[in-house]
PDB file of C-alpha atoms and ligand atoms in Angstrom:
ATOM      1  CA  UNK A  91       0.406   0.274  -0.656  1.00  0.00           C
ATOM      2  CA  UNK A  92       0.976   3.933  -0.697  1.00  0.00           C
ATOM      3  CA  UNK A  93       1.356   5.517   2.190  1.00  0.00           C
ATOM      4  CA  UNK A  94       0.470   9.160   2.531  1.00  0.00           C
ATOM      5  CA  UNK A  95       3.351  11.124   1.834  1.00  0.00           C
ATOM      6  CA  UNK A  96       3.871  15.115   3.290  1.00  0.00           C
ATOM      7  CA  UNK A  97       3.593  16.662  -0.130  1.00  0.00           C
ATOM      8  CA  UNK A  98       0.297  14.682  -0.319  1.00  0.00           C
ATOM      9  CA  UNK A  99      -0.710  16.015   3.397  1.00  0.00           C
ATOM     10  CA  UNK A 100      -0.167  20.025   1.910  1.00  0.00           C
ATOM     11  CA  UNK A 101      -1.293  19.716  -1.267  1.00  0.00           C
ATOM     12  CA  UNK A 102      -5.097  18.423   0.355  1.00  0.00           C
ATOM     13  CA  UNK A 103      -4.966  20.670   3.051  1.00  0.00           C
ATOM     14  CA  UNK A 104      -3.809  23.907   0.779  1.00  0.00           C
ATOM     15  CA  UNK A 105      -7.106  22.547  -1.862  1.00  0.00           C
ATOM     16  CA  UNK A 106      -8.804  22.855   1.227  1.00  0.00           C
ATOM     17  CA  UNK A 107      -7.959  25.632   2.215  1.00  0.00           C
ATOM     18  CA  UNK A 108      -7.188  24.820   5.358  1.00  0.00           C
ATOM     19  CA  UNK A 109      -3.725  24.610   8.004  1.00  0.00           C
ATOM     20  CA  UNK A 110      -3.560  22.573  10.718  1.00  0.00           C
ATOM     21  CA  UNK A 111      -5.645  23.195  13.626  1.00  0.00           C
ATOM     22  CA  UNK A 112      -3.798  23.143  16.592  1.00  0.00           C
ATOM     23  CA  UNK A 113      -7.459  22.009  19.025  1.00  0.00           C
ATOM     24  CA  UNK A 114      -8.350  19.467  17.197  1.00  0.00           C
ATOM     25  CA  UNK A 115      -4.208  17.777  17.947  1.00  0.00           C
ATOM     26  CA  UNK A 116      -3.864  18.278  14.253  1.00  0.00           C
ATOM     27  CA  UNK A 117      -0.352  16.457  13.336  1.00  0.00           C
ATOM     28  CA  UNK A 118      -0.077  14.962  10.701  1.00  0.00           C
ATOM     29  CA  UNK A 119       2.062  11.465  10.212  1.00  0.00           C
ATOM     30  CA  UNK A 120       4.125  11.173   7.400  1.00  0.00           C
ATOM     31  CA  UNK A 121       6.814   8.585   7.890  1.00  0.00           C
ATOM     32  CA  UNK A 122       4.652   5.425   5.672  1.00  0.00           C
ATOM     33  CA  UNK A 123       6.960   2.786   7.605  1.00  0.00           C
ATOM     34  CA  UNK A 124       6.048   4.038  10.658  1.00  0.00           C
ATOM     35  CA  UNK A 125       1.811   4.192  10.149  1.00  0.00           C
ATOM     36  CA  UNK A 126       2.209   0.263   8.828  1.00  0.00           C
ATOM     37  CA  UNK A 127       4.087  -0.666  11.680  1.00  0.00           C
ATOM     38  CA  UNK A 128       2.221   0.679  13.637  1.00  0.00           C
ATOM     39  CA  UNK A 129      -1.015  -0.971  12.002  1.00  0.00           C
ATOM     40  CA  UNK A 130       0.847  -4.043  12.605  1.00  0.00           C
ATOM     41  CA  UNK A 131       1.381  -3.372  15.236  1.00  0.00           C
ATOM     42  CA  UNK A 132      -2.334  -3.425  15.750  1.00  0.00           C
ATOM     43  CA  UNK A 133      -3.039  -6.267  13.928  1.00  0.00           C
ATOM     44  CA  UNK A 134      -1.133  -7.596  16.493  1.00  0.00           C
ATOM     45  CA  UNK A 135      -2.212 -11.877  16.284  1.00  0.00           C
ATOM     46  CA  UNK A 136      -5.201 -11.283  14.524  1.00  0.00           C
ATOM     47  CA  UNK A 137      -7.383 -11.745  17.448  1.00  0.00           C
ATOM     48  CA  UNK A 138      -9.875  -9.440  16.196  1.00  0.00           C
ATOM     49  CA  UNK A 139     -10.752  -8.646  12.098  1.00  0.00           C
ATOM     50  CA  UNK A 140     -12.743  -5.456  12.767  1.00  0.00           C
ATOM     51  CA  UNK A 141     -11.034  -2.122  14.107  1.00  0.00           C
ATOM     52  CA  UNK A 142     -11.923   1.463  14.801  1.00  0.00           C
ATOM     53  CA  UNK A 143      -9.555   4.136  14.385  1.00  0.00           C
ATOM     54  CA  UNK A 144     -10.817   8.093  16.171  1.00  0.00           C
ATOM     55  CA  UNK A 145      -9.179  10.702  13.624  1.00  0.00           C
ATOM     56  CA  UNK A 146      -8.031   9.588  10.453  1.00  0.00           C
ATOM     57  CA  UNK A 147      -6.595  12.933   9.023  1.00  0.00           C
ATOM     58  CA  UNK A 148      -5.847  12.868   5.840  1.00  0.00           C
ATOM     59  CA  UNK A 149      -5.649   8.720   5.883  1.00  0.00           C
ATOM     60  CA  UNK A 150      -2.065   8.144   7.356  1.00  0.00           C
ATOM     61  CA  UNK A 151      -2.972   5.411   8.892  1.00  0.00           C
ATOM     62  CA  UNK A 152      -5.527   4.336   7.733  1.00  0.00           C
ATOM     63  CA  UNK A 153      -4.491   2.957   4.534  1.00  0.00           C
ATOM     64  CA  UNK A 154      -2.540   0.388   6.664  1.00  0.00           C
ATOM     65  CA  UNK A 155      -5.186  -0.086   8.809  1.00  0.00           C
ATOM     66  CA  UNK A 156      -7.930  -1.469   5.468  1.00  0.00           C
ATOM     67  CA  UNK A 157      -5.297  -4.054   5.191  1.00  0.00           C
ATOM     68  CA  UNK A 158      -5.108  -5.625   8.330  1.00  0.00           C
ATOM     69  CA  UNK A 159      -8.645  -5.588   8.754  1.00  0.00           C
ATOM     70  CA  UNK A 160     -11.880  -6.825   7.208  1.00  0.00           C
ATOM     71  CA  UNK A 161     -13.735  -2.909   8.195  1.00  0.00           C
ATOM     72  CA  UNK A 162     -12.316  -0.137   9.232  1.00  0.00           C
ATOM     73  CA  UNK A 163     -14.744   2.216  10.823  1.00  0.00           C
ATOM     74  CA  UNK A 164     -13.208   6.184  11.426  1.00  0.00           C
ATOM     75  CA  UNK A 165     -14.493   8.873  13.135  1.00  0.00           C
ATOM     76  CA  UNK A 166     -13.313  11.979  11.857  1.00  0.00           C
ATOM     77  CA  UNK A 167     -14.262  15.818  13.813  1.00  0.00           C
ATOM     78  CA  UNK A 168     -12.909  17.915  10.922  1.00  0.00           C
ATOM     79  CA  UNK A 169     -15.392  18.087   8.618  1.00  0.00           C
ATOM     80  CA  UNK A 170     -13.050  19.998   6.162  1.00  0.00           C
ATOM     81  CA  UNK A 171     -10.618  16.862   6.760  1.00  0.00           C
ATOM     82  CA  UNK A 172     -13.722  13.825   4.695  1.00  0.00           C
ATOM     83  CA  UNK A 173     -13.628  14.919   1.699  1.00  0.00           C
ATOM     84  CA  UNK A 174      -9.634  14.849   0.954  1.00  0.00           C
ATOM     85  CA  UNK A 175      -9.649  11.909   2.940  1.00  0.00           C
ATOM     86  CA  UNK A 176     -12.735  10.020   0.992  1.00  0.00           C
ATOM     87  CA  UNK A 177     -10.493  11.227  -1.999  1.00  0.00           C
ATOM     88  CA  UNK A 178      -6.771   9.584  -0.883  1.00  0.00           C
ATOM     89  CA  UNK A 179      -8.572   6.251   0.003  1.00  0.00           C
ATOM     90  CA  UNK A 180     -10.507   6.050  -3.285  1.00  0.00           C
ATOM     91  CA  UNK A 181      -7.530   6.927  -4.742  1.00  0.00           C
ATOM     92  CA  UNK A 182      -5.949   4.256  -3.196  1.00  0.00           C
ATOM     93  CA  UNK A 183      -8.539   2.067  -3.615  1.00  0.00           C
ATOM     94  CA  UNK A 184      -9.522   1.360  -0.677  1.00  0.00           C
ATOM     95  CA  UNK A 185     -12.874  -0.122  -0.237  1.00  0.00           C
ATOM     96  CA  UNK A 186     -13.107  -1.258   3.210  1.00  0.00           C
ATOM     97  CA  UNK A 187     -12.959   2.292   5.381  1.00  0.00           C
ATOM     98  CA  UNK A 188     -16.079   3.594   6.546  1.00  0.00           C
ATOM     99  CA  UNK A 189     -15.510   7.291   7.374  1.00  0.00           C
ATOM    100  CA  UNK A 190     -18.081   8.300  10.258  1.00  0.00           C
ATOM    101  CA  UNK A 191     -18.067  12.624  10.621  1.00  0.00           C
ATOM    102  CA  UNK A 192     -18.226  13.354  14.549  1.00  0.00           C
ATOM    103  CA  UNK A 193     -16.820  14.170  17.849  1.00  0.00           C
ATOM    104  CA  UNK A 194     -15.034  10.726  19.604  1.00  0.00           C
ATOM    105  CA  UNK A 195     -15.923  12.981  22.837  1.00  0.00           C
ATOM    106  CA  UNK A 196     -19.783  12.074  22.464  1.00  0.00           C
ATOM    107  CA  UNK A 197     -20.575  10.166  19.389  1.00  0.00           C
ATOM    108  CA  UNK A 198     -22.194   7.428  20.340  1.00  0.00           C
ATOM    109  CA  UNK A 199     -19.996   4.907  18.265  1.00  0.00           C
ATOM    110  CA  UNK A 200     -21.214   1.148  19.373  1.00  0.00           C
ATOM    111  CA  UNK A 201     -23.788   2.102  17.409  1.00  0.00           C
ATOM    112  CA  UNK A 202     -22.260   1.311  13.840  1.00  0.00           C
ATOM    113  CA  UNK A 203     -20.089  -1.743  15.436  1.00  0.00           C
ATOM    114  CA  UNK A 204     -21.207  -4.495  13.355  1.00  0.00           C
ATOM    115  CA  UNK A 205     -20.580  -7.045  14.547  1.00  0.00           C
ATOM    116  CA  UNK A 206     -21.065  -5.751  17.959  1.00  0.00           C
ATOM    117  CA  UNK A 207     -17.177  -7.079  19.685  1.00  0.00           C
ATOM    118  CA  UNK A 208     -14.275  -8.049  19.086  1.00  0.00           C
ATOM    119  CA  UNK A 209     -12.736  -4.526  17.455  1.00  0.00           C
ATOM    120  CA  UNK A 210      -9.959  -2.792  17.732  1.00  0.00           C
ATOM    121  CA  UNK A 211      -9.183   1.097  18.395  1.00  0.00           C
ATOM    122  CA  UNK A 212      -5.950   2.243  16.884  1.00  0.00           C
ATOM    123  CA  UNK A 213      -5.235   5.476  16.522  1.00  0.00           C
ATOM    124  CA  UNK A 214      -2.695   8.394  16.311  1.00  0.00           C
ATOM    125  CA  UNK A 215      -5.308  10.621  18.556  1.00  0.00           C
ATOM    126  CA  UNK A 216      -5.100  14.283  19.211  1.00  0.00           C
ATOM    127  CA  UNK A 217      -3.935  14.889  22.155  1.00  0.00           C
ATOM    128  CA  UNK A 218      -5.729  17.493  23.729  1.00  0.00           C
ATOM    129  CA  UNK A 219      -8.517  14.742  24.548  1.00  0.00           C
ATOM    130  CA  UNK A 220      -6.433  11.013  24.733  1.00  0.00           C
ATOM    131  CA  UNK A 221      -6.838  10.555  27.874  1.00  0.00           C
ATOM    132  CA  UNK A 222     -10.455  11.154  28.476  1.00  0.00           C
ATOM    133  CA  UNK A 223     -11.038   9.314  25.511  1.00  0.00           C
ATOM    134  CA  UNK A 224      -9.681   6.819  26.728  1.00  0.00           C
ATOM    135  CA  UNK A 225     -10.984   6.393  29.904  1.00  0.00           C
ATOM    136  CA  UNK A 226     -14.274   6.532  28.003  1.00  0.00           C
ATOM    137  CA  UNK A 227     -13.587   3.870  25.908  1.00  0.00           C
ATOM    138  CA  UNK A 228     -12.737   1.527  28.436  1.00  0.00           C
ATOM    139  CA  UNK A 229     -15.336   2.582  30.312  1.00  0.00           C
ATOM    140  CA  UNK A 230     -18.261   2.323  28.279  1.00  0.00           C
ATOM    141  CA  UNK A 231     -17.027   0.764  24.515  1.00  0.00           C
ATOM    142  CA  UNK A 232     -16.587  -2.858  25.872  1.00  0.00           C
ATOM    143  CA  UNK A 233     -16.674  -3.833  22.048  1.00  0.00           C
ATOM    144  CA  UNK A 234     -13.310  -2.619  22.111  1.00  0.00           C
ATOM    145  CA  UNK A 235     -11.254  -5.529  22.632  1.00  0.00           C
ATOM    146  CA  UNK A 236      -7.608  -3.148  22.249  1.00  0.00           C
ATOM    147  CA  UNK A 237      -6.336  -0.343  22.038  1.00  0.00           C
ATOM    148  CA  UNK A 238      -3.150   1.268  19.825  1.00  0.00           C
ATOM    149  CA  UNK A 239      -2.148   3.981  20.480  1.00  0.00           C
ATOM    150  CA  UNK A 240      -0.366   7.289  19.816  1.00  0.00           C
ATOM    151  CA  UNK A 241      -0.469   9.939  22.472  1.00  0.00           C
ATOM    152  CA  UNK A 242       2.441  11.766  24.207  1.00  0.00           C
ATOM    153  CA  UNK A 243       5.156  10.283  25.808  1.00  0.00           C
ATOM    154  CA  UNK A 244       4.195  11.865  28.992  1.00  0.00           C
ATOM    155  CA  UNK A 245       0.455  10.369  28.404  1.00  0.00           C
ATOM    156  CA  UNK A 246       1.664   7.389  27.534  1.00  0.00           C
ATOM    157  CA  UNK A 247       3.769   7.155  31.440  1.00  0.00           C
ATOM    158  CA  UNK A 248       1.246   7.747  32.916  1.00  0.00           C
ATOM    159  CA  UNK A 249      -1.277   4.724  31.325  1.00  0.00           C
ATOM    160  CA  UNK A 250       1.141   2.812  32.148  1.00  0.00           C
ATOM    161  CA  UNK A 251       2.906   3.514  35.536  1.00  0.00           C
ATOM    162  CA  UNK A 252       3.548   1.446  38.278  1.00  0.00           C
ATOM    163  CA  UNK A 253       2.629   2.717  41.900  1.00  0.00           C
ATOM    164  CA  UNK A 254       5.314   4.315  43.632  1.00  0.00           C
ATOM    165  CA  UNK A 255       6.325   5.939  40.663  1.00  0.00           C
ATOM    166  CA  UNK A 256       6.210  10.043  39.880  1.00  0.00           C
ATOM    167  CA  UNK A 257       3.844   9.174  37.525  1.00  0.00           C
ATOM    168  CA  UNK A 258       1.334   7.185  38.917  1.00  0.00           C
ATOM    169  CA  UNK A 259      -2.142   9.069  39.254  1.00  0.00           C
ATOM    170  CA  UNK A 260      -5.911   8.679  39.283  1.00  0.00           C
ATOM    171  CA  UNK A 261      -5.514   8.390  35.845  1.00  0.00           C
ATOM    172  CA  UNK A 262      -3.128   4.967  35.785  1.00  0.00           C
ATOM    173  CA  UNK A 263      -5.568   3.817  38.068  1.00  0.00           C
ATOM    174  CA  UNK A 264      -8.629   3.984  35.904  1.00  0.00           C
ATOM    175  CA  UNK A 265      -6.962   2.457  33.223  1.00  0.00           C
ATOM    176  CA  UNK A 266      -5.153  -0.234  35.009  1.00  0.00           C
ATOM    177  CA  UNK A 267      -8.286  -0.857  36.506  1.00  0.00           C
ATOM    178  CA  UNK A 268      -9.740  -2.358  32.672  1.00  0.00           C
ATOM    179  CA  UNK A 269      -6.719  -2.969  31.010  1.00  0.00           C
ATOM    180  CA  UNK A 270      -3.452  -3.699  30.703  1.00  0.00           C
ATOM    181  CA  UNK A 271      -1.181  -1.134  29.471  1.00  0.00           C
ATOM    182  CA  UNK A 272       1.632  -0.286  28.089  1.00  0.00           C
ATOM    183  CA  UNK A 273       4.099   1.702  25.961  1.00  0.00           C
ATOM    184  CA  UNK A 274       5.730  -0.522  23.660  1.00  0.00           C
ATOM    185  CA  UNK A 275       6.850   2.207  20.901  1.00  0.00           C
ATOM    186  CA  UNK A 276       8.774   5.438  20.842  1.00  0.00           C
ATOM    187  CA  UNK A 277       7.869   7.873  18.388  1.00  0.00           C
ATOM    188  CA  UNK A 278       9.974  10.936  17.602  1.00  0.00           C
ATOM    189  CA  UNK A 279       8.577  14.505  16.771  1.00  0.00           C
ATOM    190  CA  UNK A 280      10.083  14.150  12.712  1.00  0.00           C
ATOM    191  CA  UNK A 281       7.221  11.990  11.391  1.00  0.00           C
ATOM    192  CA  UNK A 282       4.911  14.436  11.442  1.00  0.00           C
ATOM    193  CA  UNK A 283       4.112  17.123   9.816  1.00  0.00           C
ATOM    194  CA  UNK A 284       3.906  20.561  11.496  1.00  0.00           C
ATOM    195  CA  UNK A 285       5.945  18.537  13.815  1.00  0.00           C
ATOM    196  CA  UNK A 286       4.744  18.587  17.770  1.00  0.00           C
ATOM    197  CA  UNK A 287       7.335  20.276  20.515  1.00  0.00           C
ATOM    198  CA  UNK A 288       6.898  16.726  22.518  1.00  0.00           C
ATOM    199  CA  UNK A 289       8.147  12.903  22.218  1.00  0.00           C
ATOM    200  CA  UNK A 290       5.345  10.764  21.534  1.00  0.00           C
ATOM    201  CA  UNK A 291       4.732   6.968  21.977  1.00  0.00           C
ATOM    202  CA  UNK A 292       2.190   3.996  21.179  1.00  0.00           C
ATOM    203  CA  UNK A 293       0.810   2.700  24.047  1.00  0.00           C
ATOM    204  CA  UNK A 294      -0.903  -0.876  23.722  1.00  0.00           C
ATOM    205  CA  UNK A 295      -3.666  -1.281  26.351  1.00  0.00           C
ATOM    206  CA  UNK A 296      -5.114  -5.417  26.449  1.00  0.00           C
ATOM    207  CA  UNK A 297      -9.002  -5.417  28.421  1.00  0.00           C
ATOM    208  CA  UNK A 298      -9.177  -7.602  31.439  1.00  0.00           C
ATOM    209  CA  UNK A 299     -11.657  -8.486  33.139  1.00  0.00           C
ATOM    210  CA  UNK A 300      -9.382  -8.798  36.396  1.00  0.00           C
ATOM    211  CA  UNK A 301     -11.889  -6.549  38.521  1.00  0.00           C
ATOM    212  CA  UNK A 302     -15.289  -5.833  36.438  1.00  0.00           C
ATOM    213  CA  UNK A 303     -15.750  -9.435  36.649  1.00  0.00           C
ATOM    214  CA  UNK A 304     -16.761  -9.656  40.565  1.00  0.00           C
ATOM    215  CA  UNK A 305     -16.823  -5.820  41.096  1.00  0.00           C
ATOM    216  CA  UNK A 306     -21.032  -4.617  41.353  1.00  0.00           C
ATOM    217  CA  UNK A 307     -21.099  -0.840  40.358  1.00  0.00           C
ATOM    218  CA  UNK A 308     -21.851   0.163  43.040  1.00  0.00           C
ATOM    219  CA  UNK A 309     -18.292  -0.777  44.639  1.00  0.00           C
ATOM    220  CA  UNK A 310     -16.694   0.358  41.472  1.00  0.00           C
ATOM    221  CA  UNK A 311     -18.064   3.838  41.787  1.00  0.00           C
ATOM    222  CA  UNK A 312     -17.300   4.231  45.403  1.00  0.00           C
ATOM    223  CA  UNK A 313     -13.571   2.799  44.332  1.00  0.00           C
ATOM    224  CA  UNK A 314     -13.006   5.336  41.941  1.00  0.00           C
ATOM    225  CA  UNK A 315     -14.819   8.346  44.147  1.00  0.00           C
ATOM    226  CA  UNK A 316     -12.191   7.819  46.656  1.00  0.00           C
ATOM    227  CA  UNK A 317      -9.554   7.459  44.166  1.00  0.00           C
ATOM    228  CA  UNK A 318     -10.458  10.912  42.610  1.00  0.00           C
ATOM    229  CA  UNK A 319     -10.788  12.280  46.900  1.00  0.00           C
ATOM    230  CA  UNK A 320      -7.048  10.458  47.356  1.00  0.00           C
ATOM    231  CA  UNK A 321      -4.990  12.236  44.526  1.00  0.00           C
ATOM    232  CA  UNK A 322      -7.119  14.943  44.420  1.00  0.00           C
ATOM    233  CA  UNK A 323      -4.623  15.848  47.171  1.00  0.00           C
ATOM    234  CA  UNK A 324      -1.350  13.778  45.835  1.00  0.00           C
ATOM    235  CA  UNK A 325       0.896  15.420  48.878  1.00  0.00           C
ATOM    236  CA  UNK A 326      -0.807  14.138  51.795  1.00  0.00           C
ATOM    237  CA  UNK A 327      -1.363  11.517  53.382  1.00  0.00           C
ATOM    238  CA  UNK A 328      -4.894   9.085  52.730  1.00  0.00           C
ATOM    239  CA  UNK A 329      -5.783   9.714  57.179  1.00  0.00           C
ATOM    240  CA  UNK A 330      -6.122  13.395  55.270  1.00  0.00           C
ATOM    241  CA  UNK A 331      -7.602  13.037  52.017  1.00  0.00           C
ATOM    242  CA  UNK A 332     -10.138  10.037  53.094  1.00  0.00           C
ATOM    243  CA  UNK A 333     -11.272  11.794  55.779  1.00  0.00           C
ATOM    244  CA  UNK A 334     -14.530  12.144  55.099  1.00  0.00           C
ATOM    245  CA  UNK A 335     -14.589   9.064  53.716  1.00  0.00           C
ATOM    246  CA  UNK A 336     -13.404   7.046  57.660  1.00  0.00           C
ATOM    247  CA  UNK A 337     -10.303   7.606  57.577  1.00  0.00           C
ATOM    248  CA  UNK A 338      -8.165   5.529  59.472  1.00  0.00           C
ATOM    249  CA  UNK A 339     -10.943   2.877  60.201  1.00  0.00           C
ATOM    250  CA  UNK A 340     -11.084   2.399  56.761  1.00  0.00           C
ATOM    251  CA  UNK A 341      -7.978   2.176  56.157  1.00  0.00           C
ATOM    252  CA  UNK A 342      -6.687  -0.388  58.525  1.00  0.00           C
ATOM    253  CA  UNK A 343      -9.486  -2.032  58.271  1.00  0.00           C
ATOM    254  CA  UNK A 344      -7.666  -2.826  54.000  1.00  0.00           C
ATOM    255  CA  UNK A 345      -4.702  -3.061  55.816  1.00  0.00           C
ATOM    256  CA  UNK A 346      -3.189   0.075  54.782  1.00  0.00           C
ATOM    257  CA  UNK A 347      -0.747   2.800  56.815  1.00  0.00           C
ATOM    258  CA  UNK A 348      -3.348   5.833  57.448  1.00  0.00           C
ATOM    259  CA  UNK A 349      -0.103   7.494  56.832  1.00  0.00           C
ATOM    260  CA  UNK A 350       0.777   6.022  52.893  1.00  0.00           C
ATOM    261  CA  UNK A 351       0.123   8.006  49.816  1.00  0.00           C
ATOM    262  CA  UNK A 352      -1.638   7.977  47.037  1.00  0.00           C
ATOM    263  CA  UNK A 353       0.536   6.873  44.732  1.00  0.00           C
ATOM    264  CA  UNK A 354       1.715   4.298  46.081  1.00  0.00           C
ATOM    265  CA  UNK A 355      -1.412   2.372  46.535  1.00  0.00           C
ATOM    266  CA  UNK A 356      -1.689  -0.873  43.724  1.00  0.00           C
ATOM    267  CA  UNK A 357      -5.593  -1.514  42.058  1.00  0.00           C
ATOM    268  CA  UNK A 358      -6.133  -3.854  44.032  1.00  0.00           C
ATOM    269  CA  UNK A 359      -5.580  -2.092  47.352  1.00  0.00           C
ATOM    270  CA  UNK A 360      -7.727   0.864  45.627  1.00  0.00           C
ATOM    271  CA  UNK A 361      -9.968  -1.939  44.869  1.00  0.00           C
ATOM    272  CA  UNK A 362     -10.101  -3.454  48.502  1.00  0.00           C
ATOM    273  CA  UNK A 363     -10.418   0.469  49.547  1.00  0.00           C
ATOM    274  CA  UNK A 364     -13.763   0.861  47.186  1.00  0.00           C
ATOM    275  CA  UNK A 365     -15.160  -2.399  48.267  1.00  0.00           C
ATOM    276  CA  UNK A 366     -14.870  -2.387  52.282  1.00  0.00           C
ATOM    277  CA  UNK A 367     -16.512   2.004  52.061  1.00  0.00           C
ATOM    278  CA  UNK A 368     -19.309   0.205  50.446  1.00  0.00           C
ATOM    279  CA  UNK A 369     -20.001  -2.125  52.300  1.00  0.00           C
ATOM    280  CA  UNK A 370     -19.866   0.377  55.515  1.00  0.00           C
ATOM    281  CA  UNK A 371     -21.983   2.962  54.212  1.00  0.00           C
ATOM    282  CA  UNK A 372     -24.014   2.319  51.227  1.00  0.00           C
ATOM    283  CA  UNK A 373     -24.651  -1.442  51.897  1.00  0.00           C
ATOM    284  CA  UNK A 374     -24.231  -1.226  55.571  1.00  0.00           C
TER     285      UNK A 374
HETATM  286  N1  LIG B 441      -4.471   9.691  11.958  1.00  0.00           N
HETATM  287  C1  LIG B 441      -3.678  11.299  11.325  1.00  0.00           C
HETATM  288  C2  LIG B 441      -2.291  10.673  11.132  1.00  0.00           C
HETATM  289  O1  LIG B 441      -2.212  10.563  11.447  1.00  0.00           O
HETATM  290  O2  LIG B 441      -1.702  11.454  10.287  1.00  0.00           O
HETATM  291  C3  LIG B 441      -4.522  12.154  12.157  1.00  0.00           C
HETATM  292  C4  LIG B 441      -3.282  12.270  13.362  1.00  0.00           C
HETATM  293  S1  LIG B 441      -3.897  13.995  13.762  1.00  0.00           S
HETATM  294  C5  LIG B 441      -3.239  13.778  15.341  1.00  0.00           C
HETATM  295  C6  LIG B 441      -5.618  13.457  15.289  1.00  0.00           C
HETATM  296  C7  LIG B 441      -6.586  13.855  13.973  1.00  0.00           C
HETATM  297  O3  LIG B 441      -8.050  13.910  15.207  1.00  0.00           O
HETATM  298  C8  LIG B 441      -7.395  15.214  12.983  1.00  0.00           C
HETATM  299  O4  LIG B 441      -7.600  14.582  12.373  1.00  0.00           O
HETATM  300  C9  LIG B 441      -8.105  15.198  14.070  1.00  0.00           C
HETATM  301  O5  LIG B 441      -8.922  16.740  13.346  1.00  0.00           O
HETATM  302  C10 LIG B 441      -9.124  14.699  14.579  1.00  0.00           C
HETATM  303  N2  LIG B 441      -9.633  15.007  16.078  1.00  0.00           N
HETATM  304  C11 LIG B 441      -9.191  15.689  16.702  1.00  0.00           C
HETATM  305  N3  LIG B 441     -10.644  15.461  17.865  1.00  0.00           N
HETATM  306  C12 LIG B 441     -11.565  14.753  17.866  1.00  0.00           C
HETATM  307  C13 LIG B 441     -12.129  14.169  18.190  1.00  0.00           C
HETATM  308  N4  LIG B 441     -12.939  15.023  19.066  1.00  0.00           N
HETATM  309  N5  LIG B 441     -13.228  13.686  17.518  1.00  0.00           N
HETATM  310  C14 LIG B 441     -12.366  13.024  16.433  1.00  0.00           C
HETATM  311  N6  LIG B 441     -11.956  13.557  15.924  1.00  0.00           N
HETATM  312  C15 LIG B 441     -10.743  14.609  16.351  1.00  0.00           C
END
């Protein structure tokens, strides 16, 4: 498959009378080898035959996803890119991509997924919405088994951080509650037009059901209430940040030192805190 070149991106934007939008995170991938490699990573061992792409832009990744997957559903929010994108796909005789127009932050993608399960999400994500988007997809779009996403390095570190590390925070807990996260590729700014000021990386997220299979909706809500409260005051000891949820007594019931800080707790401990607090209050 012929990749989308830098000159093609430039002329498509010129023809549409557009310049790349910063607020939409429009840094277009112009390295065909890298785009092909991301598509290969997305395909993995071929466990999923269908792909969703958020933000196809001018098709740099889309054309390679179309080679691997039976079907690609590509959701783009910038209406000015839709025609140039369709033209680029047509020039390459790509016929298994459904291009949709909408904002991924409030678009019901599930409605467009046929079959209803066995999807991977592959994307060079718009950096300004990458974190909430990943969290929302893991929480709500159960048809997606894996995600292979390019994000800025700092976000990649947070998604995959271990307890006790500087990058470990509420986002790490939320994402790792649903999925195992791993940085699989480092990406320099030079592969994009325009070039971003930051380094990027590709993260693989594999959905698991370690917690979701045993938790009730109330327990889950309780757990994330505590996570938000504790990381909202990251530097405070848990006895203070969780004072209104039972403080010392709650922590001791879960065998956690009240002088601990949130970034040191593993998901199992957040899970214990959530279920214990839930049992003591809502269920009690
Ligand atoms: N996939 C293309 C590539 O690799 O060259 C473009 C990637 S660019 C980093 C992000 C793309 O996401 C842009 O095309 C942008 O218009 C689109 N986008 C930004 N916010 C979006 C949103 N909320 N929903 C859907 N697409 C969005």
